[in-house]
PDB file of C-alpha atoms in Angstrom:
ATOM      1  CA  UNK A   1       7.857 -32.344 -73.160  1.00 82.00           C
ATOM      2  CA  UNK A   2       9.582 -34.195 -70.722  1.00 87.00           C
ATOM      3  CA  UNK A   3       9.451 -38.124 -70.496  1.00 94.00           C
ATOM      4  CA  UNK A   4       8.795 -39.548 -66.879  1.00 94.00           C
ATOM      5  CA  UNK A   5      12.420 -41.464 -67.698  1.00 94.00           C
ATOM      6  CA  UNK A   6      14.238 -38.412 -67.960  1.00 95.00           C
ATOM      7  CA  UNK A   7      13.191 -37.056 -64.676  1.00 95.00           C
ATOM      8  CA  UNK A   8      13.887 -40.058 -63.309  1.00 96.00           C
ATOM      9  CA  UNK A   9      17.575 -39.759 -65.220  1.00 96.00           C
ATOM     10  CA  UNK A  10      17.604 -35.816 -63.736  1.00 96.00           C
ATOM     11  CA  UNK A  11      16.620 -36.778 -60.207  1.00 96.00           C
ATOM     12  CA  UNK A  12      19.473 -39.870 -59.554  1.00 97.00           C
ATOM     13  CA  UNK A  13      21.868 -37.896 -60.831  1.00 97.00           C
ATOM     14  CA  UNK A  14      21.347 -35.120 -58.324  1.00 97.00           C
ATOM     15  CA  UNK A  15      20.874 -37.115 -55.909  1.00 97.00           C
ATOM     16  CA  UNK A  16      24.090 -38.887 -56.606  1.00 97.00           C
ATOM     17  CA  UNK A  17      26.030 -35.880 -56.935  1.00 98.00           C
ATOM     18  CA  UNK A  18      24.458 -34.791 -53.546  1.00 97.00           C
ATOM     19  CA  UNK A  19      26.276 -37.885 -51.991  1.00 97.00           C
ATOM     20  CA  UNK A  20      29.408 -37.567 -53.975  1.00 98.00           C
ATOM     21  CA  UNK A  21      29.594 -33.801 -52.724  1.00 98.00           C
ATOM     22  CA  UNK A  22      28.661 -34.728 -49.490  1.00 97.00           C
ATOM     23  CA  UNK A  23      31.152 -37.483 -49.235  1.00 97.00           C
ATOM     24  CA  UNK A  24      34.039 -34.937 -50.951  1.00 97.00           C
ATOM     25  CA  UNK A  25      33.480 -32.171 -48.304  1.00 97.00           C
ATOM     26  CA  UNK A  26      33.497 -35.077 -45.035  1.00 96.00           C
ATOM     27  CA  UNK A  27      36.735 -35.893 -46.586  1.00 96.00           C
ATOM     28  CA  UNK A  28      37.990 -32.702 -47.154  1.00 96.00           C
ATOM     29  CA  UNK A  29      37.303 -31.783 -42.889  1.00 94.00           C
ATOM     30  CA  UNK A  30      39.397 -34.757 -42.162  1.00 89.00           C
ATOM     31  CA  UNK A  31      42.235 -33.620 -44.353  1.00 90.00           C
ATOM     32  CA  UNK A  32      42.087 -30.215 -43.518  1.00 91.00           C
ATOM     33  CA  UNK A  33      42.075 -31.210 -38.972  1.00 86.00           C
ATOM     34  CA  UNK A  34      45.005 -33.869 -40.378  1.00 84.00           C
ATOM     35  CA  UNK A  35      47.085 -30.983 -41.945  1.00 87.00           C
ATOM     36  CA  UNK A  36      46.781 -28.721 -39.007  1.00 89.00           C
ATOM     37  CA  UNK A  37      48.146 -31.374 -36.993  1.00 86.00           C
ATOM     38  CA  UNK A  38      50.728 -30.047 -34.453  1.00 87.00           C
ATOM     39  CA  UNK A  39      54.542 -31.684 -35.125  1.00 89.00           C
ATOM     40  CA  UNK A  40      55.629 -33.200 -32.208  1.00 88.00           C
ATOM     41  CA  UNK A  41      59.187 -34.684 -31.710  1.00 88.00           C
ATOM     42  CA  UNK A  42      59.861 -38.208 -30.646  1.00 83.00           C
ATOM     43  CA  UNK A  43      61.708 -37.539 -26.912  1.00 85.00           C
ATOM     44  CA  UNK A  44      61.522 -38.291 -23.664  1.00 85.00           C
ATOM     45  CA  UNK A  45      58.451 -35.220 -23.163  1.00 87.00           C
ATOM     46  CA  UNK A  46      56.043 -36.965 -25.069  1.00 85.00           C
ATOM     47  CA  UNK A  47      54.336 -40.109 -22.919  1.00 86.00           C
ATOM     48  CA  UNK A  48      54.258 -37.115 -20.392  1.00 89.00           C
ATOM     49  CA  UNK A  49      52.276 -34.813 -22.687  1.00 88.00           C
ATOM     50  CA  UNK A  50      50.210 -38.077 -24.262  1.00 86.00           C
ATOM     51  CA  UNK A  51      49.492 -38.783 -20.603  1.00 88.00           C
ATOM     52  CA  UNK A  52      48.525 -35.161 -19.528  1.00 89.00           C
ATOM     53  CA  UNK A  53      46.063 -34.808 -22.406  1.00 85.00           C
ATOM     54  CA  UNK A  54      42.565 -35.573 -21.826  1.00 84.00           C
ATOM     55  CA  UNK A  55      41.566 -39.127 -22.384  1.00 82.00           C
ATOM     56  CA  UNK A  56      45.414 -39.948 -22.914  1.00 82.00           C
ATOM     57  CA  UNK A  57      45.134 -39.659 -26.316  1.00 81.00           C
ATOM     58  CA  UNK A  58      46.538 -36.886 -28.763  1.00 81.00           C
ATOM     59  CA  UNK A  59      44.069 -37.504 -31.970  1.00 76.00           C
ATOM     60  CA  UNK A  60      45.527 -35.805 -35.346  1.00 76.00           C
ATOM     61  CA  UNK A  61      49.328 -35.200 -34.181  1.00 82.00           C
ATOM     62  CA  UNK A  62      51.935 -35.776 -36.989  1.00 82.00           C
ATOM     63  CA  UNK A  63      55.432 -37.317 -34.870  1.00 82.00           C
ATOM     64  CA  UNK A  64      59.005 -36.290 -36.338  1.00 83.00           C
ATOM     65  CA  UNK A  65      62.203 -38.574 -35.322  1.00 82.00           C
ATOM     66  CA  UNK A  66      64.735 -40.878 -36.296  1.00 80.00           C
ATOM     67  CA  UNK A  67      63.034 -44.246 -37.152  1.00 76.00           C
ATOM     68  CA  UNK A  68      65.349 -47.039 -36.166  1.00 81.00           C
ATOM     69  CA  UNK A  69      64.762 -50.568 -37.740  1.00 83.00           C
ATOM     70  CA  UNK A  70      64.375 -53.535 -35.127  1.00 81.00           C
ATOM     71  CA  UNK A  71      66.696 -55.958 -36.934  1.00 84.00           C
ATOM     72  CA  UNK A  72      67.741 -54.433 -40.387  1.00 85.00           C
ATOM     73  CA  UNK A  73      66.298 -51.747 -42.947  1.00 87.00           C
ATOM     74  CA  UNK A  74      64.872 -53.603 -45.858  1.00 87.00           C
ATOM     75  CA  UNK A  75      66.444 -52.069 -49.080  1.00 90.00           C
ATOM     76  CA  UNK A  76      64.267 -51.523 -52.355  1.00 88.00           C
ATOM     77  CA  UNK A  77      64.867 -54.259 -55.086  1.00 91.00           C
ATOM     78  CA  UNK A  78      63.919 -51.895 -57.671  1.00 91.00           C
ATOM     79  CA  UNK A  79      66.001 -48.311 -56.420  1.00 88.00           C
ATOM     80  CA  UNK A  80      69.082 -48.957 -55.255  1.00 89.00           C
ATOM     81  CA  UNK A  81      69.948 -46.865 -52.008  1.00 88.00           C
ATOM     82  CA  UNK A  82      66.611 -46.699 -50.771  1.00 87.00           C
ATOM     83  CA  UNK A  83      65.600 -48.341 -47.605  1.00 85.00           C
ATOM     84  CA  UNK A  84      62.768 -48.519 -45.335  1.00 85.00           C
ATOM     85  CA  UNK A  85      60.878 -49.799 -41.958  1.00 82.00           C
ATOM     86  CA  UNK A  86      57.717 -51.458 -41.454  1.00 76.00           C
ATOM     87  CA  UNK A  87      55.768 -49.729 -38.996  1.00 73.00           C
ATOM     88  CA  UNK A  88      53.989 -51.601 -36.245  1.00 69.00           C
ATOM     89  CA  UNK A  89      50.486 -51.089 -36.859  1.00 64.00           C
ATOM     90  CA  UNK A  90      48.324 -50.757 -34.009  1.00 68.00           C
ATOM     91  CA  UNK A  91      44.206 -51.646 -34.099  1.00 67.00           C
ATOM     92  CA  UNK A  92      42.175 -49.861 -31.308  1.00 72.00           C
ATOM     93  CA  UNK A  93      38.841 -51.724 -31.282  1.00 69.00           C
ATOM     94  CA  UNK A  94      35.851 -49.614 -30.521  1.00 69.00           C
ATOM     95  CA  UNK A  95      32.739 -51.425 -28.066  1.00 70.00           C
ATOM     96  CA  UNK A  96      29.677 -52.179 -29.968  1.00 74.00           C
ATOM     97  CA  UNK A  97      26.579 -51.495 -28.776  1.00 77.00           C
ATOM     98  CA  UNK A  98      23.331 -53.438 -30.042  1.00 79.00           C
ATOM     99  CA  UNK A  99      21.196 -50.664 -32.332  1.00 77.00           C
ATOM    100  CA  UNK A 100      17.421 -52.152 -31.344  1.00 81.00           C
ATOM    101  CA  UNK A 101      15.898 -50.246 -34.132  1.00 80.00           C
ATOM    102  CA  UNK A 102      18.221 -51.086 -37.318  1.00 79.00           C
ATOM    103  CA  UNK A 103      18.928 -54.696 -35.470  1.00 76.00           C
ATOM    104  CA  UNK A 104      22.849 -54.300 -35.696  1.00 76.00           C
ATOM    105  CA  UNK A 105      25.458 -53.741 -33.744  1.00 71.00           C
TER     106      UNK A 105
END
């Protein structure tokens, strides 16, 4: 015999590892298109190709070059030799549009 509380116990965790394996495979497209990702070099032939390409933007493209630090390399405190850059981070803002059913934008 089975207790209503252990269907209830059977059912969440399906339905949780449903979402979790859902959730797992989304990720796993994204990481797959992100591998596949042509190299491109940084030179003076790529604003020509990012500007040829539709909606002058190249989603998923993995850039190769000689990083060159604006004022000096910061160097690790805890491995000596080791230096690094920070890299200029850039936010692109998508417009929100007002959702009249779920009352959100």
């Amino acid at each position: 015999p089975i207790t209503p509380g252990e269907l209830l116990c059977l059912g969440s965790s399906l339905a949780f590892s449903g979402l979790f394996y859902y959730l797992y495979r989304k990720k796993a497209r994204v990481m797959a298109r992100i591998q596949e990702a042509p190299k491109l070099q940084v030179d003076d032939d790529l604003p020509a190709l990012v500007s040829a390409s539709d909606g002058r933007c190249l989603p998923y493209v993995a850039l190769e070059g000689i990083v060159l630090p604006a004022k000096a390399a910061l160097t690790s405190h805890y491995h000596e030799g080791l230096q690094g850059v920070i890299q200029k981070l850039l936010l692109k803002e998508h417009r929100l549009i007002w959702n009249s059913l779920a009352r959100s934008w």
